[in-house]
Amino acid sequence: MPLAYFNDLASITNGLTAIKIDNLPITELIIDSRNKITTPYPLFFAIVGINHNGHDYIEEAYKKGIRQFVVDHSYNLAITEHYSDVNMLWVTNTLEALQQFVAFYRSKYVLCVLGITGSNGKTIVKEWMHEFLSTKYKTLGSPYSYNSQVGVPLAVSLLRTTHEYAIFESGISKVGEMEKLAKIIQPTHGLFTNIGPAHSKGFQDQQQKVEEKAQLFKDCDTIYYCRDHQLIHETLQRLYGRSKRLRTWSRHSYDTDYFLMRYELPDSNKVSLQISTLRKKATFLTHFRDIASIENIVHCLAYLLDNGFKEEQIQPILLQLKPIAMRTTLKAGIHGCKIIDDSYTNDLTSTSVALDFMDQQQKLDQLNKTVIISDILQSQTVDKILYQELATLLAMHKVNRLIGIGPVISYHASLFCEQQSIFFHTTEAFLQHKPSFKDEIILVKGARTFQLERVVQAIEKNTHGTILETDLGALRDNLTWFRTKLHERTKIMAMVKASAYGSGSDDFELVSTLQRHGIDYLGVAYMDEGIRLRQQGITLPIMVMSPTSDGFNAMVAYQLEPVIYSLELLQELCSFLTEKSSIPIHIKLETGMHRLGIEEALIDPFITHLRTVYPHVASIFSHLVGSESKADDAYTLSQAERFIRMANAIESKLGNKPLRHLLNTNGILRFPQFQFDMVRLGIGLYGVGISKEIQHDLTPVSKLVTTISQIKYLKKGDSIGYNRKTIATQDMTIATIPIGYADGFSRVFGCERGHVVVHGKYCPVVGNVCMDMAMIDVSGIKAQRGDEVIIFGKEYSIDELAKRIGTISYELLTQISQRVKRVYHN
Ligand SMILES: *Cc1c(COP(=O)(O)O)cnc(C)c1O
């Protein structure tokens, strides 16, 4: 069954048929020419995105056999002369045409469609709901993150007559977007997960954001939400209280349809959720314990109960739900140890996953492996068999030392004979006798009741209250996103100079993650950085941008590849290499930066010399000076032109074809036509330093947090800090935080130029920033000693913080000093 025919498309979108061979059927929609074509009559929409212009890929799509196109009429009309055997439609805006077409397509179907929106949890609620609904109905769920202006129409175009139910999520970043998505999804039921600070930039305030999201429900008959979110409750009541069925759940208010009570079950790793209505009570068990997951689960439960699902249909699925990504945290420990903190669940499956993770880490560091594990509180399996399986698992992973905590594991001590082992009946006993640790990688894994987080605290290196957290999952996601912006064959060099833009430390988690995820090359500034990476077991090719001639010896020994940026440097390298083994080199061309590089005027003598002495050139490259700014676009083009000219000249005289590379992060985003053989990805990998429009596609990898050391109450007229730079103009509450300019928290932030975030609110920095401390204004916020203070992170942009003091995120990141503790989330 086709989605429609070409003539329908023309009339729905009001387009102008530029060329037509026939009124062909349309069997699928394609917007990315690299996608696999699975049906006979695909239609290509040339969408103009920030990173790609679909019109540049028409030729490629044609070569793959696509014969139907929707193009923007203002783009190069010559396209039409090129092809004669295609259907081509001109429209004024291809994205709008896509949306109109799919809205029309959707309206042909009568079925139950659940539309989900909210700040957090929409993807997981959608995935879980899909699992529940699929037990009863043939259900379509939007693919993983198809929730944008382009993603939603693509998801909806997958509807077929066989579907009985559909679930679509929608995400927006500014006013006016939801109305368009609502027309495409046409939900019959709506679900509003919650509201948080994410993606706030496109909105005046929270109120506006909630109202905008609520537009999704304009034509629904029933809306589900948690009435404890006050703003959501008020807004939906006001907009739809009269016209629609509002179905709510609550933890606090009895004025609700579904009332939730949560119980901890002693001696079990599950939580009990009791959901009552006026007439009935239903009780469910779940393994999830964190507040966010429980909320997501109860959204599902309320919806399912309201739609005729029975307790016994829900419960088995509920126990099988999986989180989207398992999270373990890697921390620095005392005496050269590393800790894998997984101290809140304990069952054999997750232990096995954690042991795999430990293996990956251990390979890099060659540390001894220690496992600290509590009793496994799992009732189904007989104890003896359970602990036998655990022993086998530990032996398989060649664990060197086991520390068992709990009466049951202690009782089974004799089963663990493959490794050195010691047992404690309680966590207290462990803390009293604290065994010593040195140069080990330690996995801490335990059931919640054992509070093994206290064990972690005891062995964690804890010098300073400020932490730089690195989200390795976000790093992987960012890398994947950039891959989708590049041709399949384009290689990626990850720029990890300055300890990976400040995120890395001597542990090199970040670089080893990149190595595991198929990066082709690494780029560092200095030889020493390369040597450290090699010593940590990094095997990728490494390009060193500023080599010195006295280091060539070490570079050969560590297989580091120098950048050659002048004839002199080439000569020095050659004289050194005569009797030694050879190393690949990278030639840097001067195209406009006026920093390092071979100038065009000097290219001939350079080539002559190169040819006679040194044929092994791995790559030729140059660097753009203003890839992020439109004002410099003409200059960028001239740089690219010169680069191509010079690279051609070198290549024509060399025997081989070196890799060419020119683009940095913003170059990749704005000039994909110059990606050549490789790109050099820097700041974007860390999820920052990019334009606002694409910020929501990428996740900042680093979060800098500290905690409040002390609260002080000041009277009007009191002064704060050195030189009395801030005087309280009224009574105020301030907090002292343990971060100062020696940590990389610039002195320029002082005297209200910078701010930090406490309980979701911005607090200005008051007084001068000291070397190790700073003071912030927390008046009107219920802040306490020990509360978290965010300097920057996912929701609090480092780019904006940098802007406040006239610098860029690159500088703020790389200035975070090594004394700030690094923690890695996986
Ligand atoms: C640092 C650097 C990059 C990466 O730049 P970003 O803007 O961070 O992507 C690329 N090329 C060279 C030569 C660099 O020094």
mmCIF file of N, CA, C and O and ligand atoms in Angstrom, residues 493-497 501 523-525 543 545 588 593 595 621-624 627-628 661-668 679-686 688-689 810, ligand 1:
data_model
loop_
_atom_site.group_PDB
_atom_site.id
_atom_site.type_symbol
_atom_site.label_atom_id
_atom_site.label_comp_id
_atom_site.label_asym_id
_atom_site.label_seq_id
_atom_site.Cartn_x
_atom_site.Cartn_y
_atom_site.Cartn_z
ATOM 1 N N MET A 493 39.317 12.697 13.437
ATOM 2 C CA MET A 493 40.413 12.861 14.386
ATOM 3 C C MET A 493 39.818 13.592 15.586
ATOM 4 O O MET A 493 39.219 14.653 15.436
ATOM 5 N N ALA A 494 39.947 13.009 16.777
ATOM 6 C CA ALA A 494 39.436 13.692 17.964
ATOM 7 C C ALA A 494 40.566 14.541 18.531
ATOM 8 O O ALA A 494 41.664 14.044 18.754
ATOM 9 N N MET A 495 40.280 15.827 18.733
ATOM 10 C CA MET A 495 41.298 16.711 19.290
ATOM 11 C C MET A 495 41.227 16.590 20.812
ATOM 12 O O MET A 495 40.215 16.932 21.424
ATOM 13 N N VAL A 496 42.285 16.055 21.411
ATOM 14 C CA VAL A 496 42.276 15.826 22.861
ATOM 15 C C VAL A 496 43.408 16.574 23.540
ATOM 16 O O VAL A 496 43.882 16.189 24.598
ATOM 17 N N LYS A 497 43.843 17.661 22.902
ATOM 18 C CA LYS A 497 44.914 18.459 23.503
ATOM 19 C C LYS A 497 44.437 19.066 24.835
ATOM 20 O O LYS A 497 43.223 19.139 25.073
ATOM 21 N N TYR A 501 40.533 18.974 26.392
ATOM 22 C CA TYR A 501 39.840 20.233 26.677
ATOM 23 C C TYR A 501 39.490 20.327 28.163
ATOM 24 O O TYR A 501 38.397 20.756 28.536
ATOM 25 N N GLY A 523 44.500 13.942 18.101
ATOM 26 C CA GLY A 523 45.369 15.102 17.908
ATOM 27 C C GLY A 523 45.713 15.709 19.251
ATOM 28 O O GLY A 523 44.827 15.951 20.078
ATOM 29 N N VAL A 524 47.010 15.930 19.510
ATOM 30 C CA VAL A 524 47.428 16.605 20.739
ATOM 31 C C VAL A 524 48.340 17.765 20.362
ATOM 32 O O VAL A 524 48.800 17.856 19.217
ATOM 33 N N ALA A 525 48.613 18.647 21.323
ATOM 34 C CA ALA A 525 49.463 19.786 21.014
ATOM 35 C C ALA A 525 50.931 19.406 21.166
ATOM 36 O O ALA A 525 51.752 19.691 20.304
ATOM 37 N N MET A 543 48.598 12.431 16.257
ATOM 38 C CA MET A 543 49.283 13.525 15.585
ATOM 39 C C MET A 543 49.677 14.579 16.620
ATOM 40 O O MET A 543 48.866 14.952 17.466
ATOM 41 N N MET A 545 50.878 18.378 17.226
ATOM 42 C CA MET A 545 50.848 19.600 16.422
ATOM 43 C C MET A 545 52.070 20.487 16.562
ATOM 44 O O MET A 545 52.441 21.168 15.633
ATOM 45 N N LYS A 588 51.339 20.740 7.509
ATOM 46 C CA LYS A 588 50.389 21.808 7.796
ATOM 47 C C LYS A 588 50.606 22.984 6.861
ATOM 48 O O LYS A 588 51.711 23.526 6.767
ATOM 49 N N MET A 593 45.521 31.590 8.697
ATOM 50 C CA MET A 593 45.556 31.746 10.153
ATOM 51 C C MET A 593 46.760 32.600 10.562
ATOM 52 O O MET A 593 46.722 33.299 11.572
ATOM 53 N N ARG A 595 49.663 31.467 11.676
ATOM 54 C CA ARG A 595 50.199 30.938 12.926
ATOM 55 C C ARG A 595 51.322 29.993 12.524
ATOM 56 O O ARG A 595 52.423 30.439 12.251
ATOM 57 N N PHE A 621 47.034 19.135 5.859
ATOM 58 C CA PHE A 621 45.881 19.816 6.447
ATOM 59 C C PHE A 621 46.123 21.306 6.642
ATOM 60 O O PHE A 621 47.224 21.817 6.479
ATOM 61 N N SER A 622 45.022 21.982 6.961
ATOM 62 C CA SER A 622 45.098 23.388 7.337
ATOM 63 C C SER A 622 43.965 23.662 8.323
ATOM 64 O O SER A 622 43.168 22.770 8.607
ATOM 65 N N HIS A 623 43.904 24.879 8.840
ATOM 66 C CA HIS A 623 42.944 25.163 9.914
ATOM 67 C C HIS A 623 42.166 26.430 9.565
ATOM 68 O O HIS A 623 42.751 27.403 9.106
ATOM 69 N N LEU A 624 40.835 26.397 9.804
ATOM 70 C CA LEU A 624 40.005 27.562 9.484
ATOM 71 C C LEU A 624 40.041 28.565 10.636
ATOM 72 O O LEU A 624 40.056 28.186 11.799
ATOM 73 N N SER A 627 35.372 29.507 11.220
ATOM 74 C CA SER A 627 34.347 28.610 10.672
ATOM 75 C C SER A 627 32.984 28.834 11.313
ATOM 76 O O SER A 627 31.962 28.486 10.754
ATOM 77 N N GLU A 628 32.948 29.439 12.512
ATOM 78 C CA GLU A 628 31.665 29.584 13.196
ATOM 79 C C GLU A 628 30.936 30.865 12.813
ATOM 80 O O GLU A 628 29.770 31.015 13.113
ATOM 81 N N HIS A 661 42.579 17.098 5.389
ATOM 82 C CA HIS A 661 41.597 17.526 6.391
ATOM 83 C C HIS A 661 41.695 19.014 6.677
ATOM 84 O O HIS A 661 42.775 19.583 6.713
ATOM 85 N N LEU A 662 40.535 19.614 6.850
ATOM 86 C CA LEU A 662 40.470 21.060 7.016
ATOM 87 C C LEU A 662 39.528 21.481 8.150
ATOM 88 O O LEU A 662 39.744 22.500 8.793
ATOM 89 N N LEU A 663 38.495 20.683 8.428
ATOM 90 C CA LEU A 663 37.401 21.192 9.263
ATOM 91 C C LEU A 663 37.561 20.910 10.749
ATOM 92 O O LEU A 663 37.901 19.803 11.144
ATOM 93 N N ASN A 664 37.267 21.912 11.550
ATOM 94 C CA ASN A 664 37.101 21.720 12.992
ATOM 95 C C ASN A 664 35.589 21.608 13.257
ATOM 96 O O ASN A 664 34.795 21.501 12.313
ATOM 97 N N THR A 665 35.182 21.654 14.515
ATOM 98 C CA THR A 665 33.774 21.431 14.853
ATOM 99 C C THR A 665 32.814 22.274 14.020
ATOM 100 O O THR A 665 31.939 21.756 13.331
ATOM 101 N N ASN A 666 32.986 23.588 14.093
ATOM 102 C CA ASN A 666 32.023 24.436 13.385
ATOM 103 C C ASN A 666 32.178 24.349 11.877
ATOM 104 O O ASN A 666 31.225 24.573 11.139
ATOM 105 N N GLY A 667 33.368 23.990 11.431
ATOM 106 C CA GLY A 667 33.567 23.714 10.014
ATOM 107 C C GLY A 667 32.703 22.529 9.582
ATOM 108 O O GLY A 667 32.043 22.566 8.543
ATOM 109 N N ILE A 668 32.673 21.481 10.403
ATOM 110 C CA ILE A 668 31.874 20.295 10.090
ATOM 111 C C ILE A 668 30.404 20.680 9.971
ATOM 112 O O ILE A 668 29.686 20.255 9.078
ATOM 113 N N VAL A 679 38.067 14.823 9.378
ATOM 114 C CA VAL A 679 37.780 16.100 10.039
ATOM 115 C C VAL A 679 38.425 16.053 11.420
ATOM 116 O O VAL A 679 38.707 14.983 11.947
ATOM 117 N N ARG A 680 38.643 17.230 11.989
ATOM 118 C CA ARG A 680 39.245 17.281 13.325
ATOM 119 C C ARG A 680 38.216 17.830 14.313
ATOM 120 O O ARG A 680 37.934 19.021 14.360
ATOM 121 N N LEU A 681 37.662 16.925 15.077
ATOM 122 C CA LEU A 681 36.559 17.285 15.954
ATOM 123 C C LEU A 681 37.093 17.636 17.337
ATOM 124 O O LEU A 681 37.773 16.842 17.965
ATOM 125 N N GLY A 682 36.777 18.844 17.796
ATOM 126 C CA GLY A 682 37.255 19.277 19.107
ATOM 127 C C GLY A 682 36.092 19.581 20.023
ATOM 128 O O GLY A 682 35.379 18.687 20.488
ATOM 129 N N ILE A 683 35.835 20.859 20.225
ATOM 130 C CA ILE A 683 34.888 21.309 21.244
ATOM 131 C C ILE A 683 33.506 20.650 21.130
ATOM 132 O O ILE A 683 32.860 20.373 22.137
ATOM 133 N N GLY A 684 33.062 20.381 19.909
ATOM 134 C CA GLY A 684 31.722 19.824 19.711
ATOM 135 C C GLY A 684 31.559 18.452 20.350
ATOM 136 O O GLY A 684 30.490 18.075 20.815
ATOM 137 N N LEU A 685 32.644 17.702 20.361
ATOM 138 C CA LEU A 685 32.640 16.390 20.993
ATOM 139 C C LEU A 685 32.258 16.515 22.467
ATOM 140 O O LEU A 685 31.614 15.646 23.042
ATOM 141 N N TYR A 686 32.664 17.626 23.062
ATOM 142 C CA TYR A 686 32.374 17.857 24.467
ATOM 143 C C TYR A 686 31.005 18.518 24.645
ATOM 144 O O TYR A 686 30.627 18.909 25.743
ATOM 145 N N VAL A 688 29.758 21.403 23.651
ATOM 146 C CA VAL A 688 29.631 22.850 23.863
ATOM 147 C C VAL A 688 30.288 23.590 22.704
ATOM 148 O O VAL A 688 30.796 22.982 21.773
ATOM 149 N N GLY A 689 30.236 24.918 22.761
ATOM 150 C CA GLY A 689 30.915 25.729 21.759
ATOM 151 C C GLY A 689 30.265 25.712 20.387
ATOM 152 O O GLY A 689 30.876 26.067 19.395
ATOM 153 N N TYR A 810 36.087 27.182 25.562
ATOM 154 C CA TYR A 810 37.390 26.511 25.457
ATOM 155 C C TYR A 810 38.284 26.922 26.633
ATOM 156 O O TYR A 810 38.944 26.110 27.256
HETATM 157 C C1 LIG B 1 41.998 22.472 18.487
HETATM 158 C C2 LIG B 1 42.032 22.244 17.046
HETATM 159 C C3 LIG B 1 40.923 21.730 16.348
HETATM 160 C C4 LIG B 1 39.583 21.519 16.989
HETATM 161 O O1 LIG B 1 38.861 22.713 16.966
HETATM 162 P P1 LIG B 1 37.373 22.815 17.585
HETATM 163 O O2 LIG B 1 36.917 24.159 17.249
HETATM 164 O O3 LIG B 1 37.525 22.592 19.039
HETATM 165 O O4 LIG B 1 36.595 21.732 16.932
HETATM 166 C C5 LIG B 1 41.060 21.435 15.009
HETATM 167 N N1 LIG B 1 42.238 21.646 14.377
HETATM 168 C C6 LIG B 1 43.316 22.150 14.989
HETATM 169 C C7 LIG B 1 44.554 22.359 14.220
HETATM 170 C C8 LIG B 1 43.258 22.482 16.331
HETATM 171 O O5 LIG B 1 44.314 22.996 16.946
#
